Tab-separated table of C-alpha atoms in Angstrom:
chain	number	residue	atom	x	y	z
L	1	ASN	CA	4.397	-64.872	185.639
L	2	ALA	CA	2.872	-63.521	182.565
L	3	GLY	CA	1.417	-65.074	179.534
L	4	VAL	CA	1.971	-65.205	176.451
L	5	MET	CA	2.038	-61.709	175.104
L	6	GLN	CA	1.032	-60.609	171.484
L	7	ASN	CA	1.150	-56.887	169.969
L	8	PRO	CA	-0.921	-55.007	168.207
L	9	ARG	CA	-4.285	-57.004	169.354
L	10	HIS	CA	-5.886	-55.512	166.520
L	11	LEU	CA	-4.063	-54.463	163.601
L	12	VAL	CA	-5.813	-52.393	160.404
L	13	ARG	CA	-3.953	-52.969	157.241
L	14	ARG	CA	-4.952	-51.930	153.091
L	15	ARG	CA	-4.367	-54.138	150.626
L	16	GLY	CA	-0.309	-54.453	149.512
L	17	GLN	CA	0.701	-52.761	153.008
L	18	GLU	CA	2.692	-55.066	155.251
L	19	ALA	CA	1.931	-56.408	158.643
L	20	ARG	CA	3.882	-57.653	161.759
L	21	LEU	CA	2.740	-59.427	164.211
L	22	ARG	CA	4.980	-59.649	167.381
L	23	CYS	CA	4.817	-62.299	170.306
L	24	SER	CA	6.994	-62.669	173.533
L	25	PRO	CA	6.867	-66.220	174.800
L	26	MET	CA	6.470	-67.035	178.536
L	27	LYS	CA	9.443	-66.639	180.745
L	28	GLY	CA	11.286	-69.981	180.260
L	29	HIS	CA	9.593	-71.083	177.087
L	30	SER	CA	12.146	-71.220	174.293
L	31	HIS	CA	9.408	-72.941	171.506
L	32	VAL	CA	7.233	-70.599	169.481
L	33	TYR	CA	4.409	-71.464	167.436
L	34	TRP	CA	2.104	-69.301	165.058
L	35	TYR	CA	-1.385	-70.179	164.189
L	36	ARG	CA	-3.885	-68.811	161.971
L	37	GLN	CA	-7.653	-68.814	162.447
L	38	LEU	CA	-10.305	-67.861	160.221
L	39	PRO	CA	-13.995	-66.811	161.103
L	40	GLU	CA	-15.840	-69.875	162.484
L	41	GLU	CA	-13.183	-72.249	161.670
L	42	GLY	CA	-10.356	-73.766	163.338
L	43	LEU	CA	-6.889	-73.135	164.078
L	44	LYS	CA	-4.357	-73.872	161.128
L	45	PHE	CA	-0.623	-74.221	162.176
L	46	MET	CA	1.698	-72.041	160.373
L	47	VAL	CA	5.470	-71.659	162.121
L	48	TYR	CA	7.201	-73.276	164.778
L	49	LEU	CA	10.508	-71.831	165.627
L	50	GLN	CA	12.688	-71.640	168.115
L	51	LYS	CA	15.920	-69.230	168.910
L	52	GLU	CA	17.394	-68.022	165.761
L	53	ASN	CA	16.261	-71.522	163.960
L	54	ILE	CA	12.538	-71.955	161.937
L	55	ILE	CA	12.231	-75.971	162.717
L	56	ASP	CA	8.650	-76.001	160.533
L	57	GLU	CA	7.064	-73.831	158.061
L	58	SER	CA	4.935	-76.191	156.696
L	59	GLY	CA	1.955	-74.818	157.190
L	60	MET	CA	3.299	-71.112	156.020
L	61	PRO	CA	1.888	-69.664	152.480
L	62	LYS	CA	4.652	-69.864	150.032
L	63	GLU	CA	4.858	-66.157	149.644
L	64	ARG	CA	4.637	-63.190	151.522
L	65	PHE	CA	4.807	-64.542	154.622
L	66	SER	CA	7.785	-64.709	156.672
L	67	ALA	CA	8.551	-65.458	160.441
L	68	GLU	CA	11.785	-65.147	162.992
L	69	PHE	CA	12.745	-65.599	166.457
L	70	PRO	CA	15.662	-63.869	166.907
L	71	LYS	CA	18.175	-64.499	169.885
L	72	GLU	CA	17.096	-61.172	171.844
L	73	GLY	CA	13.471	-59.468	171.443
L	74	PRO	CA	9.872	-61.425	170.168
L	75	SER	CA	9.330	-63.499	167.518
L	76	ILE	CA	7.463	-61.607	164.308
L	77	LEU	CA	5.425	-62.815	161.718
L	78	ARG	CA	5.595	-60.763	158.467
L	79	ILE	CA	3.362	-60.299	155.991
L	80	GLN	CA	3.845	-58.229	152.879
L	81	GLN	CA	1.186	-56.844	150.365
L	82	VAL	CA	-1.445	-57.921	152.398
L	83	VAL	CA	-4.882	-59.300	150.431
L	84	ARG	CA	-8.237	-59.743	152.099
L	85	GLY	CA	-7.720	-63.267	152.450
L	86	ASP	CA	-5.017	-62.646	154.582
L	87	SER	CA	-7.780	-61.393	157.474
L	88	ALA	CA	-7.707	-63.679	160.228
L	89	ALA	CA	-6.843	-63.462	163.814
L	90	TYR	CA	-3.138	-64.808	164.323
L	91	PHE	CA	-2.266	-66.743	167.350
L	92	CYS	CA	0.991	-67.480	168.894
L	93	ALA	CA	1.673	-70.092	171.241
L	94	SER	CA	4.620	-71.321	173.361
L	95	SER	CA	6.028	-74.013	175.168
L	96	ARG	CA	9.095	-74.937	177.371
L	97	SER	CA	9.282	-78.527	176.102
L	98	TYR	CA	7.014	-80.362	173.962
L	99	ASN	CA	3.407	-80.798	173.764
L	100	GLU	CA	1.821	-78.356	176.319
L	101	GLN	CA	1.453	-75.194	174.316
L	102	PHE	CA	0.051	-71.917	175.880
L	103	PHE	CA	-1.912	-69.447	173.865
L	104	GLY	CA	-1.519	-65.600	173.297
L	105	PRO	CA	-4.402	-63.254	172.879
L	106	GLY	CA	-4.079	-63.106	169.560
L	107	THR	CA	-3.791	-60.317	166.829
L	108	ARG	CA	-6.900	-59.236	164.869
L	109	LEU	CA	-6.078	-58.827	161.255
L	110	THR	CA	-8.158	-57.004	158.930
L	111	VAL	CA	-7.491	-55.613	155.572
L	112	LEU	CA	-9.473	-53.446	154.126
T	1	GLN	CA	-4.491	-88.593	157.727
T	2	GLN	CA	-3.258	-85.777	159.067
T	3	GLN	CA	-7.052	-84.453	160.094
T	4	VAL	CA	-8.703	-84.179	163.411
T	5	LYS	CA	-12.543	-84.849	163.101
T	6	GLN	CA	-14.492	-82.938	165.644
T	7	SER	CA	-18.627	-83.089	166.113
T	8	PRO	CA	-20.895	-82.031	166.783
T	9	GLN	CA	-20.481	-78.575	165.511
T	10	SER	CA	-22.697	-77.129	168.444
T	11	LEU	CA	-23.991	-78.044	171.273
T	12	ILE	CA	-27.326	-76.783	173.600
T	13	VAL	CA	-27.636	-77.819	176.924
T	14	GLN	CA	-29.204	-77.374	180.402
T	15	LYS	CA	-27.572	-75.751	183.588
T	16	GLY	CA	-26.080	-79.088	185.211
T	17	GLY	CA	-26.273	-81.462	182.310
T	18	ILE	CA	-23.224	-82.807	180.799
T	19	PRO	CA	-22.278	-81.702	176.967
T	20	ILE	CA	-20.101	-84.352	175.160
T	21	ILE	CA	-17.873	-83.484	172.762
T	22	ASN	CA	-16.408	-86.054	170.633
T	23	CYS	CA	-13.248	-86.391	168.020
T	24	ALA	CA	-11.672	-88.879	165.680
T	25	TYR	CA	-8.282	-89.252	163.901
T	26	GLU	CA	-6.694	-91.792	161.366
T	27	ASN	CA	-3.151	-91.075	162.103
T	28	THR	CA	-2.241	-93.752	164.649
T	29	ALA	CA	1.251	-91.963	165.165
T	30	PHE	CA	-0.676	-88.927	167.083
T	31	ASP	CA	0.215	-89.188	170.962
T	32	TYR	CA	-0.963	-86.095	172.361
T	33	PHE	CA	-4.823	-84.928	172.815
T	34	PRO	CA	-5.241	-81.674	174.083
T	35	TRP	CA	-8.343	-80.212	174.717
T	36	TYR	CA	-7.953	-76.061	174.368
T	37	GLN	CA	-11.479	-73.289	175.531
T	38	GLN	CA	-11.538	-70.298	173.179
T	39	PHE	CA	-13.739	-67.531	174.197
T	40	PRO	CA	-14.849	-64.851	172.018
T	41	GLY	CA	-12.183	-62.428	171.583
T	42	LYS	CA	-9.696	-64.398	173.089
T	43	GLY	CA	-6.969	-66.654	172.982
T	44	PRO	CA	-7.188	-70.678	173.243
T	45	ALA	CA	-6.900	-71.632	176.931
T	46	LEU	CA	-5.573	-75.370	177.629
T	47	LEU	CA	-7.981	-77.192	179.600
T	48	ILE	CA	-6.930	-80.694	179.422
T	49	ALA	CA	-4.638	-82.952	177.648
T	50	ILE	CA	-4.321	-87.303	177.553
T	51	ARG	CA	-1.944	-89.417	175.952
T	52	PRO	CA	-3.150	-92.909	174.490
T	53	ASP	CA	-1.861	-95.222	177.415
T	54	VAL	CA	-4.707	-93.829	179.470
T	55	SER	CA	-8.107	-94.637	178.731
T	56	GLU	CA	-9.208	-91.331	181.067
T	57	LYS	CA	-8.030	-88.500	182.614
T	58	LYS	CA	-10.298	-85.872	185.034
T	59	GLU	CA	-9.404	-82.254	186.105
T	60	GLY	CA	-12.325	-80.867	188.075
T	61	ARG	CA	-15.367	-80.788	186.218
T	62	PHE	CA	-13.578	-81.912	182.698
T	63	THR	CA	-13.110	-85.271	182.299
T	64	ILE	CA	-11.244	-87.276	179.041
T	65	SER	CA	-12.059	-90.211	177.581
T	66	PHE	CA	-10.045	-92.042	175.159
T	67	ASN	CA	-10.347	-95.253	173.221
T	68	LYS	CA	-7.057	-96.097	171.028
T	69	SER	CA	-8.518	-98.974	169.545
T	70	ALA	CA	-11.509	-97.169	167.634
T	71	LYS	CA	-9.130	-93.600	167.140
T	72	GLN	CA	-11.364	-91.580	169.123
T	73	PHE	CA	-11.664	-89.450	171.690
T	74	SER	CA	-13.887	-87.173	173.547
T	75	LEU	CA	-14.303	-84.091	176.425
T	76	HIS	CA	-17.140	-84.684	178.914
T	77	ILE	CA	-18.187	-81.590	181.409
T	78	MET	CA	-20.332	-82.362	184.244
T	79	ASP	CA	-22.414	-80.355	186.522
T	80	SER	CA	-22.018	-78.103	182.842
T	81	GLN	CA	-22.270	-73.831	184.084
T	82	PRO	CA	-23.441	-71.128	181.656
T	83	GLY	CA	-20.005	-69.692	182.713
T	84	ASP	CA	-18.659	-72.978	180.411
T	85	SER	CA	-20.340	-71.523	177.192
T	86	ALA	CA	-17.545	-71.171	174.818
T	87	THR	CA	-16.041	-73.047	171.743
T	88	TYR	CA	-14.125	-76.316	172.293
T	89	PHE	CA	-11.261	-77.394	170.254
T	90	CYS	CA	-9.893	-80.661	170.183
T	91	ALA	CA	-6.301	-80.916	168.743
T	92	ALA	CA	-3.277	-83.929	168.116
T	93	SER	CA	0.258	-83.502	167.589
T	94	MET	CA	3.222	-86.461	167.342
T	95	GLY	CA	6.147	-86.539	168.937
T	96	SER	CA	7.740	-88.406	165.809
T	97	ASP	CA	7.146	-85.140	164.032
T	98	SER	CA	9.648	-82.422	164.538
T	99	SER	CA	7.996	-79.723	165.520
T	100	TYR	CA	5.032	-81.079	167.686
T	101	LYS	CA	3.035	-78.721	166.284
T	102	LEU	CA	-1.239	-79.219	167.053
T	103	ILE	CA	-3.768	-80.453	164.435
T	104	PHE	CA	-6.837	-78.947	165.860
T	105	GLY	CA	-10.326	-79.678	165.004
T	106	SER	CA	-12.658	-77.241	163.711
T	107	GLY	CA	-14.509	-76.683	167.034
T	108	THR	CA	-17.832	-77.031	169.099
T	109	ARG	CA	-19.858	-73.884	169.930
T	110	LEU	CA	-21.112	-74.829	173.472
T	111	LEU	CA	-24.314	-73.082	175.479
T	112	VAL	CA	-25.284	-73.601	178.352
T	113	ARG	CA	-28.157	-72.134	179.477
T	114	PRO	CA	-29.130	-71.155	182.972
């Protein structure tokens, strides 16, 4: 009964490159959330997806960030043309229904 | 109105002590209040959660106290152990929000001394 899986666990990118973060929800979970945690800070909501649908992207920066949760395969958070300020830990959470969210181990993005 | 304020920022107790972490909110539409525990380099782990229709909930050594009128809730850790040393986050969400996204407090770094 695997938990939420995220890969890669660590990602290093140079400014201007693209970062792709993957999240596989727990078995039976159809709700996926992405959160960002800056160093020494709490988690901030970014986006909520169900299969093939973005339900709430109110926390996503307007530019360079996008997310998807295709019918088959993991959810992807994509950051284009990364900047130093994008360096953070990105966490995915999944839930079977509303409220109980279970988090993955995170992807730590470092932008050089 | 969407904020959840958490205090203290850090806390040091001796083994066996009862650390208490407090959170306050403004938005009365919040109806779900979980607590998460996070160790360095790991993802947050759901500890315990409460809804506003109860004033207290216990799970093992962890207890949530909820004061609806004061719009405050707190986490108590009974008989704390060095292994409880971690960062604790409170959070809130609302059923009227289509996404049930969690609004997190800023975290409390707990150190339990042997």
